[in-house]
Coordinates of C-alpha atoms and ligand atoms in Angstrom, one line a residue:
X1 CA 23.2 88.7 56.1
X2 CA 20.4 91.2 54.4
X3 CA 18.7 89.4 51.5
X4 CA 19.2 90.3 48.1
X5 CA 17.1 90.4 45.3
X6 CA 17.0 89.8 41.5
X7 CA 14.1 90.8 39.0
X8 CA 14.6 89.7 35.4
X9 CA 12.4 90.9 32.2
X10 CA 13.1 89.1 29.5
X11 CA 11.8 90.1 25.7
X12 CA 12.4 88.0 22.4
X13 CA 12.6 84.7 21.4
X14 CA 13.0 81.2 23.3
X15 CA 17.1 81.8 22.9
X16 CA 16.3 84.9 25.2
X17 CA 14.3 82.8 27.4
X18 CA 16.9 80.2 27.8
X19 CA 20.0 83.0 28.4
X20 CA 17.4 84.2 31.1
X21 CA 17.4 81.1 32.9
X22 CA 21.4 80.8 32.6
X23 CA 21.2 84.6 34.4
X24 CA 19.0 83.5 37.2
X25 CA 20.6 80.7 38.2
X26 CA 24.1 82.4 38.3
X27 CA 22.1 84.8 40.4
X28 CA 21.0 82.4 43.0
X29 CA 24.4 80.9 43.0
X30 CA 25.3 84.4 44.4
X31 CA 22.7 83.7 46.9
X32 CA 20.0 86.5 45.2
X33 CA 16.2 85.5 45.5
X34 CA 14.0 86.3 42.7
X35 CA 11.5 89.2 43.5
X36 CA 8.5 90.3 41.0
X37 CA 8.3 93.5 41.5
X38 CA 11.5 95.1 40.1
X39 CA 11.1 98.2 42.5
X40 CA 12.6 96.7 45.1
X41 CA 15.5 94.6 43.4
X42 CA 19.2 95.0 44.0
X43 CA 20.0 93.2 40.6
X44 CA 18.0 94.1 37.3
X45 CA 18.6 92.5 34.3
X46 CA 16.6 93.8 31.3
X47 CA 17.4 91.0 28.4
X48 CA 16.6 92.7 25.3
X49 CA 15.6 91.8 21.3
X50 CA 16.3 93.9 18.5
X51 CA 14.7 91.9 15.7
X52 CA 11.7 94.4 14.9
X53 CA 11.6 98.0 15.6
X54 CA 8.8 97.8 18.0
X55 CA 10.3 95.6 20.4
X56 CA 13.2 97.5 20.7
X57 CA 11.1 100.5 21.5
X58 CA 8.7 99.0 24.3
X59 CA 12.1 97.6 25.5
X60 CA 13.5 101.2 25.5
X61 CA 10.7 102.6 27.2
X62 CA 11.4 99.9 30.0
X63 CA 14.8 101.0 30.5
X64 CA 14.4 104.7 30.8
X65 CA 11.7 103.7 33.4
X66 CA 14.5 102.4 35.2
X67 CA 15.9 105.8 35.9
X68 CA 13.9 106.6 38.7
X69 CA 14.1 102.6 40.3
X70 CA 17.9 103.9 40.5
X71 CA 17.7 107.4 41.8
X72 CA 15.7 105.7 44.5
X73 CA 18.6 103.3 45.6
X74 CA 21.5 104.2 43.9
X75 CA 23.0 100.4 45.1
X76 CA 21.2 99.1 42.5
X77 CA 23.1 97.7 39.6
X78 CA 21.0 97.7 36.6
X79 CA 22.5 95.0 33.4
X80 CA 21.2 95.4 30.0
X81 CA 21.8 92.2 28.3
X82 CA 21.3 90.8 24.6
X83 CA 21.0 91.5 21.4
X84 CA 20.2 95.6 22.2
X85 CA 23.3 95.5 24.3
X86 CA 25.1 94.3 21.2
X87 CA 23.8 96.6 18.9
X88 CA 23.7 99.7 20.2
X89 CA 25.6 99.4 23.3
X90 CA 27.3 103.3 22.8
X91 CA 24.0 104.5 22.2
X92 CA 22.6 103.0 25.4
X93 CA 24.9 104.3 27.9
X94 CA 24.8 107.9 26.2
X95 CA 21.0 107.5 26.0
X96 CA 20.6 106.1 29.8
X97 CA 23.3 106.8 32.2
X98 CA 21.9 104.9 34.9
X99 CA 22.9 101.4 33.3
X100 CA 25.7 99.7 35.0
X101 CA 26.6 96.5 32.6
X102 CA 26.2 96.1 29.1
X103 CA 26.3 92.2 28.4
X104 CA 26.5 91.1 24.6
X105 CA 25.4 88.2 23.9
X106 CA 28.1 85.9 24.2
X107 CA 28.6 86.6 27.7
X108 CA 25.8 84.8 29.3
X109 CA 27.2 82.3 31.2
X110 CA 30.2 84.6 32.7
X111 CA 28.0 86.9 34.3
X112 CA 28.8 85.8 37.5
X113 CA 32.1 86.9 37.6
X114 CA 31.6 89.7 35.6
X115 CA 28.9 90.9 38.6
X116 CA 31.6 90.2 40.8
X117 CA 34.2 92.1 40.0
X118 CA 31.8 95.1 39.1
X119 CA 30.8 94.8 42.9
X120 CA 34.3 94.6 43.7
X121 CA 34.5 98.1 42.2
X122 CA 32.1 99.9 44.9
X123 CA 33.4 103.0 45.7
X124 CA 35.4 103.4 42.7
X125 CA 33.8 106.1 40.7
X126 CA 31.3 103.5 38.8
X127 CA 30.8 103.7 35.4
X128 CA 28.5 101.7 33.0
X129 CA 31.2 98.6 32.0
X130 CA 30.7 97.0 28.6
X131 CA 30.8 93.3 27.4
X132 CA 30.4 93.4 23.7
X133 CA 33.1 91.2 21.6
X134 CA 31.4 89.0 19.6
X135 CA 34.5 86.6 18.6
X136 CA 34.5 85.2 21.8
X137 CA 32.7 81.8 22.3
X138 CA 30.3 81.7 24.7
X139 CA 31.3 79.4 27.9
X140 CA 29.9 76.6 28.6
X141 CA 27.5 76.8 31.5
X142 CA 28.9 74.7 34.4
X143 CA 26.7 76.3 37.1
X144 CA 22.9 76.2 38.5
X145 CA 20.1 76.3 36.1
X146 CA 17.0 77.8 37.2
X147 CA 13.9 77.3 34.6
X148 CA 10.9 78.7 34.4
X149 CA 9.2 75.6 33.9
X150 CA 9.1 72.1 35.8
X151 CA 8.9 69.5 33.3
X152 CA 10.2 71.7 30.2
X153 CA 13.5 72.8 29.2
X154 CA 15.1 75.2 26.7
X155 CA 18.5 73.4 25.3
X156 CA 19.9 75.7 23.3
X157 CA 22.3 73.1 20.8
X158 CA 24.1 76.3 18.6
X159 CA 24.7 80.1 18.7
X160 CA 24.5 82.9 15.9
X161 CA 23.7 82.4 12.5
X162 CA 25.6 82.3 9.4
X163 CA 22.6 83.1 6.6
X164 CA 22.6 86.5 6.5
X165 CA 18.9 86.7 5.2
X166 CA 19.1 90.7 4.0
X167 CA 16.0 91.8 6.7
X168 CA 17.6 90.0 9.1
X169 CA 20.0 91.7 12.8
X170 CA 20.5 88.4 14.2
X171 CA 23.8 87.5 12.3
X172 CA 25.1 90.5 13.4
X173 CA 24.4 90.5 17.1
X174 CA 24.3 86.6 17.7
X175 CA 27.6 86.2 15.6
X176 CA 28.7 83.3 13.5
X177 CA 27.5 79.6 14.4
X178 CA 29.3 78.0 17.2
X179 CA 27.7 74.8 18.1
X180 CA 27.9 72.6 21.2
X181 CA 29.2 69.6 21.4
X182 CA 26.9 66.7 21.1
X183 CA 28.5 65.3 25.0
X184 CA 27.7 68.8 26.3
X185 CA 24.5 68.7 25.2
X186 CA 23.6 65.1 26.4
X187 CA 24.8 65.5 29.5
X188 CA 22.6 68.9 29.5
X189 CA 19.3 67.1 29.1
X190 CA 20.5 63.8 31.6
X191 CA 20.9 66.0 34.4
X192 CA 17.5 67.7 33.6
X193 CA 15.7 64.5 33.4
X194 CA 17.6 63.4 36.9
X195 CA 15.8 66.8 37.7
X196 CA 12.0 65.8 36.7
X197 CA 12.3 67.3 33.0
X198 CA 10.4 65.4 30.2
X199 CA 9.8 67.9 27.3
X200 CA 13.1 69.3 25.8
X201 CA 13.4 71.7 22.5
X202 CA 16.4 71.8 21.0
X203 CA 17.2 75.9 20.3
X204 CA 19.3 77.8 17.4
X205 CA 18.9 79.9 15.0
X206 CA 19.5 77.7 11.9
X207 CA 19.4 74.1 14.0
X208 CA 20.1 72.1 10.5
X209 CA 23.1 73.7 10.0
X210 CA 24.1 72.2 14.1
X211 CA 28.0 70.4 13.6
X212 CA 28.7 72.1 10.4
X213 CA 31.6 74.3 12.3
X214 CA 33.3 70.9 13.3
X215 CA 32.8 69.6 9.8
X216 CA 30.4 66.8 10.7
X217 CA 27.6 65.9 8.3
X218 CA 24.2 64.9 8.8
X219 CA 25.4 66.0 12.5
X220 CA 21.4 67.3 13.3
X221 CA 20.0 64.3 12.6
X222 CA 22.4 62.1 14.8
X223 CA 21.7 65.0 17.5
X224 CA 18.2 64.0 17.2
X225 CA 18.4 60.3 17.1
X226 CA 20.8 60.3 20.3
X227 CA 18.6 62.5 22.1
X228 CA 15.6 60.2 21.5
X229 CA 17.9 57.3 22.9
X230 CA 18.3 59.3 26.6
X231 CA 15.9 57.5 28.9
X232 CA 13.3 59.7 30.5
X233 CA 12.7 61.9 27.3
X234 CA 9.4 62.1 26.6
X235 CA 9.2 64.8 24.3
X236 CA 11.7 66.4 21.4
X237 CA 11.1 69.6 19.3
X238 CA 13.4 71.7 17.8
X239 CA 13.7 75.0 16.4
X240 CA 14.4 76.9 14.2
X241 CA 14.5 74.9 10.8
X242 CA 16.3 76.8 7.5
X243 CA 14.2 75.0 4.5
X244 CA 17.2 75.2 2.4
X245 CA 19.3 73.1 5.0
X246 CA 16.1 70.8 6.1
X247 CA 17.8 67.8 5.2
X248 CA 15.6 64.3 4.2
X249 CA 18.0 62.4 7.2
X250 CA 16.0 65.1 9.8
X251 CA 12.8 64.2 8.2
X252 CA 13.3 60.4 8.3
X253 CA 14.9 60.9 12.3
X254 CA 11.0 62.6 12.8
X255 CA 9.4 60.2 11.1
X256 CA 11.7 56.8 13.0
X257 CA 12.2 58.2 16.2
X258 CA 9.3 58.0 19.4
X259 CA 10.0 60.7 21.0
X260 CA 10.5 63.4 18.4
X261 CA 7.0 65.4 17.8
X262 CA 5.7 65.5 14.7
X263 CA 5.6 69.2 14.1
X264 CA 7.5 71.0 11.4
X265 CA 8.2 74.7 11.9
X266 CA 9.7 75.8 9.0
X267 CA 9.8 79.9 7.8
X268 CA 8.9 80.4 4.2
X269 CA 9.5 84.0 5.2
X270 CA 7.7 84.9 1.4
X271 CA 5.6 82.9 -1.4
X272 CA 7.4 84.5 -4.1
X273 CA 10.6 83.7 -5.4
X274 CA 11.9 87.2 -6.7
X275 CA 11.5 88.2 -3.0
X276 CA 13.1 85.3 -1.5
X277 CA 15.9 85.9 -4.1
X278 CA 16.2 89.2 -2.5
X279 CA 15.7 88.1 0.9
X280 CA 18.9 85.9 0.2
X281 CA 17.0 83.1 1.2
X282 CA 18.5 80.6 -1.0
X283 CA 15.0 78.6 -2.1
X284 CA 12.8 79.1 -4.1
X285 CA 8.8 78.9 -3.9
X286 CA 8.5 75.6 -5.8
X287 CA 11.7 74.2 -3.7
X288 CA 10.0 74.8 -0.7
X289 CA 6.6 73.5 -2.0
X290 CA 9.1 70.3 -2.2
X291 CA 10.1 70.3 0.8
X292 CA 6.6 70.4 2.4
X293 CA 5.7 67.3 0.0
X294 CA 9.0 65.4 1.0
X295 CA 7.6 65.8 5.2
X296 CA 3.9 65.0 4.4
X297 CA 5.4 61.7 2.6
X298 CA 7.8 60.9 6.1
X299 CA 5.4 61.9 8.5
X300 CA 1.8 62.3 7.0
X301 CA 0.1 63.3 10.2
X302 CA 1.9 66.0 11.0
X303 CA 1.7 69.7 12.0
X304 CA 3.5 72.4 9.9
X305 CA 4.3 75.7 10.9
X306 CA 5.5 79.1 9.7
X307 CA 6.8 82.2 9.8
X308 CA 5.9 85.1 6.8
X309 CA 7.0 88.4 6.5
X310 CA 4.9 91.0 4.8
X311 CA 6.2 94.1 3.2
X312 CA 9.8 93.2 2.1
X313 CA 10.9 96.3 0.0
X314 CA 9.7 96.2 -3.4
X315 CA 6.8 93.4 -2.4
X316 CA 3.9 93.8 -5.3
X317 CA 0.6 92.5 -4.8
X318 CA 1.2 90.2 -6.9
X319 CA 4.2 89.4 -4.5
X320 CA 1.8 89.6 -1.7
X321 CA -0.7 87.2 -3.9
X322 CA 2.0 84.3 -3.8
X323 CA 2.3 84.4 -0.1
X324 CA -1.5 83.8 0.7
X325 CA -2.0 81.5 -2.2
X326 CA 0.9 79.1 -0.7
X327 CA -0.3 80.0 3.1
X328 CA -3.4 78.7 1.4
X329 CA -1.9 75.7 -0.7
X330 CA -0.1 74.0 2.4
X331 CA -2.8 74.7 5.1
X332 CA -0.2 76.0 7.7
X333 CA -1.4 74.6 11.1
X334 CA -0.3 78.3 12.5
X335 CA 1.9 80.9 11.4
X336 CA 3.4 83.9 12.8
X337 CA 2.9 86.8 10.9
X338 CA 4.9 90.1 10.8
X339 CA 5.0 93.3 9.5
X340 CA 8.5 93.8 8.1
X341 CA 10.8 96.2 10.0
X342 CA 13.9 98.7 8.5
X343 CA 16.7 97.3 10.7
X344 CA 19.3 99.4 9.7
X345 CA 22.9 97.8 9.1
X346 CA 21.1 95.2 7.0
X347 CA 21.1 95.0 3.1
X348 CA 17.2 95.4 2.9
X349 CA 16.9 98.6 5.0
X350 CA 18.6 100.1 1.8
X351 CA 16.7 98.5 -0.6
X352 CA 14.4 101.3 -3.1
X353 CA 10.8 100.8 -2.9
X354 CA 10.0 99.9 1.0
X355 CA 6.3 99.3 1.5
X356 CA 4.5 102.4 3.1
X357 CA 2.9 100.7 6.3
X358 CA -0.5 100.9 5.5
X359 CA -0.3 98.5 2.6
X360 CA 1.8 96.2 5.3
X361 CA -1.2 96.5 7.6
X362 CA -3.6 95.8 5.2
X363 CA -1.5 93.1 3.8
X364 CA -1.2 91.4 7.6
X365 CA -5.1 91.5 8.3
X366 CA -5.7 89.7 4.8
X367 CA -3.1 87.0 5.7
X368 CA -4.0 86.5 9.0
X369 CA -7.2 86.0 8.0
X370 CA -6.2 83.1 5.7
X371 CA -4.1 81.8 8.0
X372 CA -7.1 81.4 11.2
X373 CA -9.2 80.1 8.6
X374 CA -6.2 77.2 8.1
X375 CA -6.3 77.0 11.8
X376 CA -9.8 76.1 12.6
X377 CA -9.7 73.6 9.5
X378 CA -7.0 71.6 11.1
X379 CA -8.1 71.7 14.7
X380 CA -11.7 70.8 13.6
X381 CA -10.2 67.7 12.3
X382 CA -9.2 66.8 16.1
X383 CA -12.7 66.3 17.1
X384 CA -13.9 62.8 17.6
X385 CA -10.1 62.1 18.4
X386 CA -8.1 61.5 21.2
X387 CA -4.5 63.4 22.0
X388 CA -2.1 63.3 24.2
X389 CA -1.2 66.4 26.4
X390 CA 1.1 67.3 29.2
X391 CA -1.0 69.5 31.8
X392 CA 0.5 72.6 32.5
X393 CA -1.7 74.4 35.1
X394 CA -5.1 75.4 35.6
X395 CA -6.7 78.1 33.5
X396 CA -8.6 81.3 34.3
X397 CA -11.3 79.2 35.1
X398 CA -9.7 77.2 38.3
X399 CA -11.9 74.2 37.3
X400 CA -10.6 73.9 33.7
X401 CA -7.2 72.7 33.2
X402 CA -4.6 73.3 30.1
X403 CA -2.0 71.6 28.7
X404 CA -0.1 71.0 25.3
X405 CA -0.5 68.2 22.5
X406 CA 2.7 66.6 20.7
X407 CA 2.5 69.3 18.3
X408 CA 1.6 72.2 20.1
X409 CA -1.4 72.5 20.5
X410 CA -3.7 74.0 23.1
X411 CA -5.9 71.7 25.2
X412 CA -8.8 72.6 27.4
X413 CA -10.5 70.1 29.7
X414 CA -12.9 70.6 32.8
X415 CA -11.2 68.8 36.4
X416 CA -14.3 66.7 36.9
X417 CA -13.3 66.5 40.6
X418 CA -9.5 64.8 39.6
X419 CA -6.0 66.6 40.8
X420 CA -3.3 67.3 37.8
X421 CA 0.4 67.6 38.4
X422 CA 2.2 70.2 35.9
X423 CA 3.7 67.8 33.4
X424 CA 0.9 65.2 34.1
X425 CA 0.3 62.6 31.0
X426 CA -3.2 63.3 30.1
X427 CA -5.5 61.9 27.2
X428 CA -8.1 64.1 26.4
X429 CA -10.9 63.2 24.0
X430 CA -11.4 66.3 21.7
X431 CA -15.1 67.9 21.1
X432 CA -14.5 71.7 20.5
X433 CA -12.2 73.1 18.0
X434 CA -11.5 77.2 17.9
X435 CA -8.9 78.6 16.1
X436 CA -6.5 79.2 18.9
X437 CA -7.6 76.0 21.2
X438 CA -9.1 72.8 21.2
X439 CA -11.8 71.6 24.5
X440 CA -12.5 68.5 25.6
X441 CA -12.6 65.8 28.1
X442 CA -10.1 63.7 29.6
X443 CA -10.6 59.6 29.3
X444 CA -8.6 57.2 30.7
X445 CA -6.0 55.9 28.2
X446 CA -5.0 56.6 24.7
Ligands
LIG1 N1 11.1 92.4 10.1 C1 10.1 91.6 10.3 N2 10.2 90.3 10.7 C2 11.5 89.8 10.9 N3 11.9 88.6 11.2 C3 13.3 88.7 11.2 N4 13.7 89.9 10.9 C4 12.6 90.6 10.6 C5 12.4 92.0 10.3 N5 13.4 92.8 10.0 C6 11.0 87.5 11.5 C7 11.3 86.3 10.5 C8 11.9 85.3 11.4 C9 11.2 85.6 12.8 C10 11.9 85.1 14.0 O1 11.2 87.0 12.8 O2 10.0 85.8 10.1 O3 11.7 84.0 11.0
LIG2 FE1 17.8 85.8 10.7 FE2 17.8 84.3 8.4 FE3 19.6 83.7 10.4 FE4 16.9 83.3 10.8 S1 18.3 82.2 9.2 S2 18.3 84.3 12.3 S3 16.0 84.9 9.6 S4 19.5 85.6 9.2

């Protein structure tokens, strides 16, 4: 039989990343082969994010390019999955005729049969088919699993989001929250460990809210303590965190349990509380200036991370002032930083008073440069220590390896002549600190 190939391009966030491993494996259960170069694919499947304006416009540019991949072998189905699919799947197919599927995003893990039966249609006059009702819950996924990496593995725990944060598509492309259940997702990470895995993160949109739709409280913290129990995990992280919903029982699993890192990502989106009020984010500055002091007393070693929005309609400088001063207050080990983006269909793209862009780009370069100063601060106080840091492969420099601490962190050490394994335990003794990286050398034992 002639081979048949698959190219996926993913865009987005890890839940992306994760659907995209559910797609190749379905694919190779087909008996596809994954190819680089999407030229000379038979299968394309673009997975798309719609959560800022520029993303969905380098991802629009990709699919128009696609155009000419077809007219070159008409055979070719093309898919355009995701949260673009879901959105604006009639736009799409008016926009670019050349798609084939259009997979929302609660159809992941029935793509198989729904590639199937669209093959089954050959020679029927074809026409772009579309997957888009979001009531549906997503299926299970029974079949192989192909991951992108060897030793770490995407679990996502819940889908969709119930918050409705007013700048935010998500709840209206992933849906309300449907979580997994707790056996499902156990079994999910054995068979990955039986499979080599040792670093797992734990993915939804609003993870403290996992077991709230089956009425089960404090169910993310008993998530995390039985995960901890599964033999062969080394590794737990998790994300993403709501502060209001950050619950003390999480914090206290972080701080009791081995295996969970000791990182905290958890958005504060904005420093001020009139524009978390408007971002209907349900906390307040002080609240979450709480919460950070609640973690620091659980787990006082830890990393904290962020995510901040700049330029939420009506945002003053003095608005603006309240996000650096906290960015500066709590010392953020890293944050991502973004310029906020009119998503229309969302409360805030109607809001009076949006920022012109300039100010938002002048307001980005002064956080950002708050924020590296935080980073260097924290990584300089890793020299003279020693971490612990799963190898991941060799760097530009073939003689220089990297690899990632508990929390996240990159690690830089020279070979010095040894061999590393991808998800190698390795000790590394810390003498240079940058603001994106730390360098040092690797010693025998912690
Ligand atoms: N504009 C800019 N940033 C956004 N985010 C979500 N929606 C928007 C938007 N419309 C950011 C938030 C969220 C992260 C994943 O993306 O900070 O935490
Ligand atoms: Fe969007 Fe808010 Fe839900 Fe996060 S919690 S996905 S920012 S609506």
């Amino acid at each position: 039989m002639e081979e048949k190939y698959y190219s996926l391009l993913n865009y987005g966030c890890q839940m992306n990343e994760s659907d995209t491993e559910h797609y190749a494996g379905q694919l190779e259960e087909l008996g596809y082969k994954a190819i680089a170069d999407f030229h000379d694919a038979d299968v394309i499947i673009v997975n798309t994010c719609c959560v800022r304006e520029s993303a969905e416009k380098k991802i629009a540019g990709k699919i128009g390019e696609l155009k000419a991949v077809k007219t070159k072998n008409p055979e070719l189905v093309i898919c355009v999955a995701g949260c673009m699919a879901q959105k604006d799947g009639d736009k799409l197919i008016k926009k670019h005729p050349h798609v084939d599927l259009l997979l929302g995003t609660a159809y992941v893990n029935d793509f198989k049969q729904i590639l199937l039966d669209y093959l089954a249609e050959r020679g029927n006059k074809r026409r772009t088919r579309v997957y888009d009702d979001l009531t549906i819950h997503q299926s299970e996924f029974e079949g192989k699993m192909v991951r992108q990496s060897k030793f770490e593995a995407w679990i996502p725990i819940m889908y969709g989001c119930n918050n409705f944060c007013t700048y935010c598509i998500v709840p209206y492309v992933r849906g309300r929250e449907r979580s997994r259940s707790m056996e499902n997702i156990v079994a999910e990470i054995e068979a990955a460990v039986a499979d080599g895995y040792k670093e797992f993160t734990l993915l939804g949109q609003n993870v403290n809210s996992y077991g709230k739709d089956f009425g089960e409280k404090d169910a993310f913290a008993k998530l995390l303590r039985r995960v901890n129990e599964i033999p062969g995990v080394d590794r737990i992280h998790y994300m993403t965190s709501h502060p209001r919903d950050m619950s003390e029982e999480v914090i206290k699993a972080v701080a009791e349990c081995e295996h969970i890192c000791e990182n905290f990502h958890v958005p504060f989106q904005s420093g001020s509380t009139e524009i978390l009020r408007r971002m209907n984010r349900g906390y307040s500055r002080e609240k979450y200036l709480e919460l950070i002091a609640l973690i620091r007393k659980y787990v006082p070693n830890c990393t904290i991370t962020t995510d901040i929005i700049v330029g939420f309609p009506g945002e003053t400088e003095e608005d603006f002032e309240d996000t650096l001063n906290l960015v500066k207050e709590v010392g953020f080990d890293a944050a991502f930083t973004f310029i906020y983006s009119k998503r229309s269909g969302t409360p805030a793209a109607k809001m009076d008073n949006q920022v012109p862009l300039d100010v938002k780009k002048a307001r980005l370069n002064r956080l950002m440069e708050a924020q590296n100063i935080n980073s260097l601060k924290c990584n300089e106080k890793l020299i003279g220590q020693v971490v612990e840091v799963l190898a991941e492969g060799p760097s530009k420099n073939k003689d220089v390896w990297n690899g990632r601490t508990r929390t996240g962190k990159l690690v830089l050490w020279p070979l010095e002549g040894k061999t590393y394994q991808a998800g190698d335990k390795v000790y590394v003794k810390i003498d240079t600190a940058q603001t994106w990286l730390l360098k040092g050398k690797a010693v025998d034992n912690g």
